[in-house]
Short mmCIF file of C-alpha atoms in Angstrom, two decimals:
data_model
loop_
_atom_site.label_atom_id
_atom_site.label_comp_id
_atom_site.label_asym_id
_atom_site.label_seq_id
_atom_site.Cartn_x
_atom_site.Cartn_y
_atom_site.Cartn_z
CA UNK Z 22 -6.46 6.89 -8.11
CA UNK Z 23 -6.86 4.88 -4.57
CA UNK Z 24 -6.74 7.05 -1.94
CA UNK Z 25 -4.91 5.49 1.69
CA UNK Z 26 -6.51 1.97 2.52
CA UNK Z 27 -6.96 0.80 5.93
CA UNK Z 28 -8.07 -2.76 6.85
CA UNK Z 29 -10.10 -4.28 8.58
CA UNK Z 30 -12.43 -1.13 8.94
CA UNK Z 31 -13.92 -2.59 12.18
CA UNK Z 32 -12.16 -4.88 14.82
CA UNK Z 33 -12.98 -6.49 17.79
CA UNK Z 34 -10.84 -7.69 20.46
CA UNK Z 35 -11.47 -9.36 23.79
CA UNK Z 36 -9.00 -7.90 26.74
CA UNK Z 37 -5.56 -9.36 26.36
CA UNK Z 38 -5.87 -10.22 22.90
CA UNK Z 39 -3.34 -8.65 19.93
CA UNK Z 40 -4.80 -5.95 17.38
CA UNK Z 41 -3.23 -5.56 14.28
CA UNK Z 42 -4.07 -2.41 12.27
CA UNK Z 43 -3.21 -2.14 8.61
CA UNK Z 44 -2.71 1.12 6.33
CA UNK Z 45 -1.40 1.39 2.59
CA UNK Z 46 -1.02 4.75 1.56
CA UNK Z 47 -1.17 6.66 -1.52
CA UNK Z 48 -0.04 5.40 -4.86
CA UNK Z 49 3.71 7.57 -4.47
CA UNK Z 50 3.56 8.32 -0.76
CA UNK Z 51 6.17 7.05 0.89
CA UNK Z 52 5.13 8.90 4.34
CA UNK Z 53 2.77 7.60 6.73
CA UNK Z 54 1.32 8.87 10.32
CA UNK Z 55 -1.15 7.16 12.97
CA UNK Z 56 -3.63 8.91 14.64
CA UNK Z 57 -5.91 7.67 17.63
CA UNK Z 58 -9.45 8.97 17.94
CA UNK Z 59 -11.03 8.77 21.59
CA UNK Z 60 -14.91 9.10 21.75
CA UNK Z 61 -15.67 12.46 21.72
CA UNK Z 62 -12.25 13.82 20.97
CA UNK Z 63 -10.22 14.90 18.07
CA UNK Z 64 -7.46 12.74 16.75
CA UNK Z 65 -4.17 12.78 18.43
CA UNK Z 66 -1.02 11.82 16.86
CA UNK Z 67 0.59 8.67 17.49
CA UNK Z 68 3.74 8.19 15.14
CA UNK Z 69 5.47 9.06 11.71
CA UNK Z 70 7.09 6.77 9.63
CA UNK Z 71 9.03 6.16 6.55
CA UNK Z 72 9.87 3.25 4.51
CA UNK Z 73 11.77 1.12 6.90
CA UNK Z 74 12.34 4.17 9.86
CA UNK Z 75 10.41 5.32 12.48
CA UNK Z 76 10.55 9.13 12.63
CA UNK Z 77 8.60 10.24 14.94
CA UNK Z 78 6.66 8.37 18.12
CA UNK Z 79 6.14 10.85 20.40
CA UNK Z 80 2.70 9.98 20.71
CA UNK Z 81 3.25 6.40 20.95
CA UNK Z 82 2.15 4.92 24.49
CA UNK Z 83 5.54 3.20 25.63
CA UNK Z 84 4.43 0.14 26.21
CA UNK Z 85 2.20 -2.54 24.26
CA UNK Z 86 1.99 -0.08 20.88
CA UNK Z 87 4.29 -0.98 17.71
CA UNK Z 88 4.28 0.25 14.68
CA UNK Z 89 6.49 -0.20 11.55
CA UNK Z 90 6.58 0.66 7.44
CA UNK Z 91 8.21 -2.10 5.61
CA UNK Z 92 10.08 -1.86 2.47
CA UNK Z 93 7.41 -4.15 1.03
CA UNK Z 94 3.73 -4.25 2.10
CA UNK Z 95 1.64 -2.25 4.39
CA UNK Z 96 2.45 -0.12 7.26
CA UNK Z 97 1.36 -1.88 10.54
CA UNK Z 98 0.18 -0.54 13.92
CA UNK Z 99 0.70 -3.49 16.38
CA UNK Z 100 -1.17 -3.12 19.91
CA UNK Z 101 -0.46 -6.28 22.18
CA UNK Z 102 -2.67 -7.42 25.12
CA UNK Z 103 -5.58 -4.93 24.37
CA UNK Z 104 -7.22 -3.25 27.47
CA UNK Z 105 -10.79 -1.49 26.97
CA UNK Z 106 -9.09 2.03 27.15
CA UNK Z 107 -7.31 1.25 23.57
CA UNK Z 108 -11.22 1.16 22.27
CA UNK Z 109 -11.09 3.95 19.47
CA UNK Z 110 -10.85 4.75 15.92
CA UNK Z 111 -7.54 4.34 14.41
CA UNK Z 112 -6.77 6.97 11.19
CA UNK Z 113 -3.76 6.52 8.95
CA UNK Z 114 -2.67 9.31 6.86
CA UNK Z 115 -0.30 9.50 4.07
CA UNK Z 116 2.22 12.26 2.38
CA UNK Z 117 4.19 12.35 -0.86
CA UNK Z 118 6.93 14.16 1.33
CA UNK Z 119 7.60 15.90 4.35
CA UNK Z 120 5.30 19.24 4.53
CA UNK Z 121 2.86 18.36 1.99
CA UNK Z 122 -0.41 17.69 2.78
CA UNK Z 123 -1.80 14.47 4.83
CA UNK Z 124 -4.56 12.17 3.27
CA UNK Z 125 -6.86 10.16 5.43
CA UNK Z 126 -7.86 6.61 5.04
CA UNK Z 127 -11.18 5.89 6.72
CA UNK Z 128 -10.03 4.50 10.02
CA UNK Z 129 -10.32 1.20 11.78
CA UNK Z 130 -12.70 1.25 14.74
CA UNK Z 131 -11.40 -0.95 17.17
CA UNK Z 132 -13.61 -2.25 20.23
CA UNK Z 133 -12.27 -4.01 23.23
CA UNK Z 134 -14.43 -6.11 25.25
CA UNK L 27 3.91 22.68 22.77
CA UNK L 28 1.35 23.81 20.31
CA UNK L 29 -2.45 23.75 21.11
CA UNK L 30 -5.58 24.24 18.84
CA UNK L 31 -8.62 25.37 20.73
CA UNK L 32 -12.23 25.22 19.10
CA UNK L 33 -14.38 27.03 21.64
CA UNK L 34 -18.06 25.64 19.54
CA UNK L 35 -18.79 22.25 20.71
CA UNK L 36 -22.08 22.38 18.61
CA UNK L 37 -23.26 24.77 16.02
CA UNK L 38 -26.66 25.14 13.72
CA UNK L 39 -27.31 26.46 10.87
CA UNK L 40 -30.53 26.79 8.35
CA UNK L 41 -29.93 25.41 4.80
CA UNK L 42 -28.74 28.41 2.30
CA UNK L 43 -27.47 30.18 5.22
CA UNK L 44 -23.89 31.04 6.20
CA UNK L 45 -22.01 29.93 9.58
CA UNK L 46 -18.55 30.53 10.69
CA UNK L 47 -16.53 27.76 13.16
CA UNK L 48 -13.90 29.41 15.39
CA UNK L 49 -10.62 28.14 15.74
CA UNK L 50 -7.46 29.53 17.93
CA UNK L 51 -3.96 28.42 18.28
CA UNK L 52 -0.99 28.80 20.02
CA UNK L 53 2.75 28.69 18.73
CA UNK L 54 5.86 30.40 19.13
CA UNK L 55 6.52 29.56 15.48
CA UNK L 56 6.23 32.30 12.74
CA UNK L 57 5.50 29.93 9.65
CA UNK L 58 3.29 26.95 9.84
CA UNK L 59 0.04 25.45 8.44
CA UNK L 60 -3.37 25.63 9.23
CA UNK L 61 -6.00 23.12 8.25
CA UNK L 62 -9.79 22.30 8.56
CA UNK L 63 -11.08 18.74 8.20
CA UNK L 64 -14.48 17.36 8.06
CA UNK L 65 -15.79 14.16 9.32
CA UNK L 66 -18.83 13.27 8.07
CA UNK L 67 -21.20 10.29 10.20
CA UNK L 68 -19.13 8.01 7.71
CA UNK L 69 -15.91 9.19 10.14
CA UNK L 70 -13.82 9.77 7.01
CA UNK L 71 -11.68 12.77 7.55
CA UNK L 72 -11.66 14.86 4.51
CA UNK L 73 -9.46 17.91 4.07
CA UNK L 74 -11.74 21.44 3.62
CA UNK L 75 -8.97 24.13 3.36
CA UNK L 76 -5.40 24.75 3.83
CA UNK L 77 -3.65 28.18 4.76
CA UNK L 78 0.22 28.89 5.02
CA UNK L 79 0.83 31.48 7.63
CA UNK L 80 3.40 33.36 5.80
CA UNK L 81 0.59 33.96 2.94
CA UNK L 82 -1.82 36.87 3.88
CA UNK L 83 -4.67 36.60 1.21
CA UNK L 84 -7.29 34.10 3.22
CA UNK L 85 -7.96 30.62 1.35
CA UNK L 86 -10.91 30.04 -0.32
CA UNK L 87 -12.56 26.98 -1.88
CA UNK L 88 -15.77 26.98 -3.23
CA UNK L 89 -18.20 28.21 -0.54
CA UNK L 90 -15.34 27.40 1.91
CA UNK L 91 -13.21 30.05 2.98
CA UNK L 92 -11.18 31.05 6.21
CA UNK L 93 -10.61 34.49 8.08
CA UNK L 94 -6.96 34.38 9.27
CA UNK L 95 -5.87 36.74 11.90
CA UNK L 96 -2.04 35.61 12.83
CA UNK L 97 -1.67 38.39 15.20
CA UNK L 98 -4.71 36.85 17.25
CA UNK L 99 -4.04 33.66 16.61
CA UNK L 100 -7.19 32.68 15.06
CA UNK L 101 -8.31 30.75 11.87
CA UNK L 102 -12.01 30.39 11.54
CA UNK L 103 -13.74 28.63 8.65
CA UNK L 104 -16.86 30.14 6.88
CA UNK L 105 -19.50 28.04 5.27
CA UNK L 106 -21.55 30.14 2.99
CA UNK L 107 -24.86 28.93 1.49
CA UNK L 108 -24.69 25.79 3.40
CA UNK L 109 -26.19 22.58 2.21
CA UNK L 110 -27.71 19.54 4.06
CA UNK L 111 -24.19 17.55 3.20
CA UNK L 112 -22.28 19.70 5.06
CA UNK L 113 -23.51 18.33 8.35
CA UNK L 114 -20.85 16.96 10.07
CA UNK L 115 -17.82 17.45 12.82
CA UNK L 116 -15.27 19.70 11.58
CA UNK L 117 -11.76 20.02 12.98
CA UNK L 118 -9.13 22.53 13.01
CA UNK L 119 -5.51 21.56 12.67
CA UNK L 120 -1.98 22.68 13.01
CA UNK L 121 1.16 21.61 11.80
CA UNK L 122 4.74 23.35 11.98
CA UNK L 123 6.11 23.89 8.39
CA UNK L 124 10.12 24.62 9.57
CA UNK L 125 12.37 22.17 7.96
CA UNK L 126 13.12 19.57 10.44
CA UNK L 127 10.50 20.37 12.46
CA UNK L 128 7.32 17.93 13.69
CA UNK L 129 5.25 16.71 10.82
CA UNK L 130 2.34 15.74 13.18
CA UNK L 131 -1.09 17.23 13.00
CA UNK L 132 -2.15 19.00 16.28
CA UNK L 133 -6.03 19.10 16.24
CA UNK L 134 -8.69 20.87 18.06
CA UNK L 135 -11.62 18.89 19.93
CA UNK L 136 -14.18 19.52 16.97
CA UNK L 137 -17.41 21.62 16.37
CA UNK L 138 -20.40 19.53 15.23
CA UNK L 139 -22.48 21.34 12.67
CA UNK L 140 -26.07 20.62 12.20
CA UNK L 141 -27.81 21.75 9.03
CA UNK L 142 -31.33 22.29 9.50
CA UNK L 143 -33.40 22.16 6.15
#
């Protein structure tokens, strides 16, 4: 059983570029969650998606950040016009259903130069 | 809003000894989940143990056990017979359980555990 897959594992961008982070949930899981971990901090919730729907985006910054989980393919977290403060580890988790345990991917480390 | 506090930024333990990591939380809900996640140097988040608030019995997973004190809103993790592979950051997390409630995990800032040989 493959776990949650994230790619790329490491991503370097210059200020003003776009970053696209991908997450493939575990087989049989249709609920995806994105979290951000700043250096020396715990994880902070960003967004919760089901297939083709955003259920809770209360943790998403109002500008430059967007997320989708299309009917086919991975979930995408997109950051436009990146700034140095976006440098962080971005984790994706998935669950089979609401209320069930969330299993995490290995994370994507984004570095903005 | 729910909050999770881990008051110990760092802890250390001798190999084969026992260590307890502290966690307190704040919520107005009566039913919820609590978790401990481990983050080794690889940065992968690994679920260690899970506790449902409505269960009085403390959860146990091999060498890992919790002391859940609902009235005190305390959820500590005990690691027995510590091994070098237990060295990691440990995060306490909270999640609502009510139907229609938030699915988000709320994390503490973590405790860095060092295991000395």
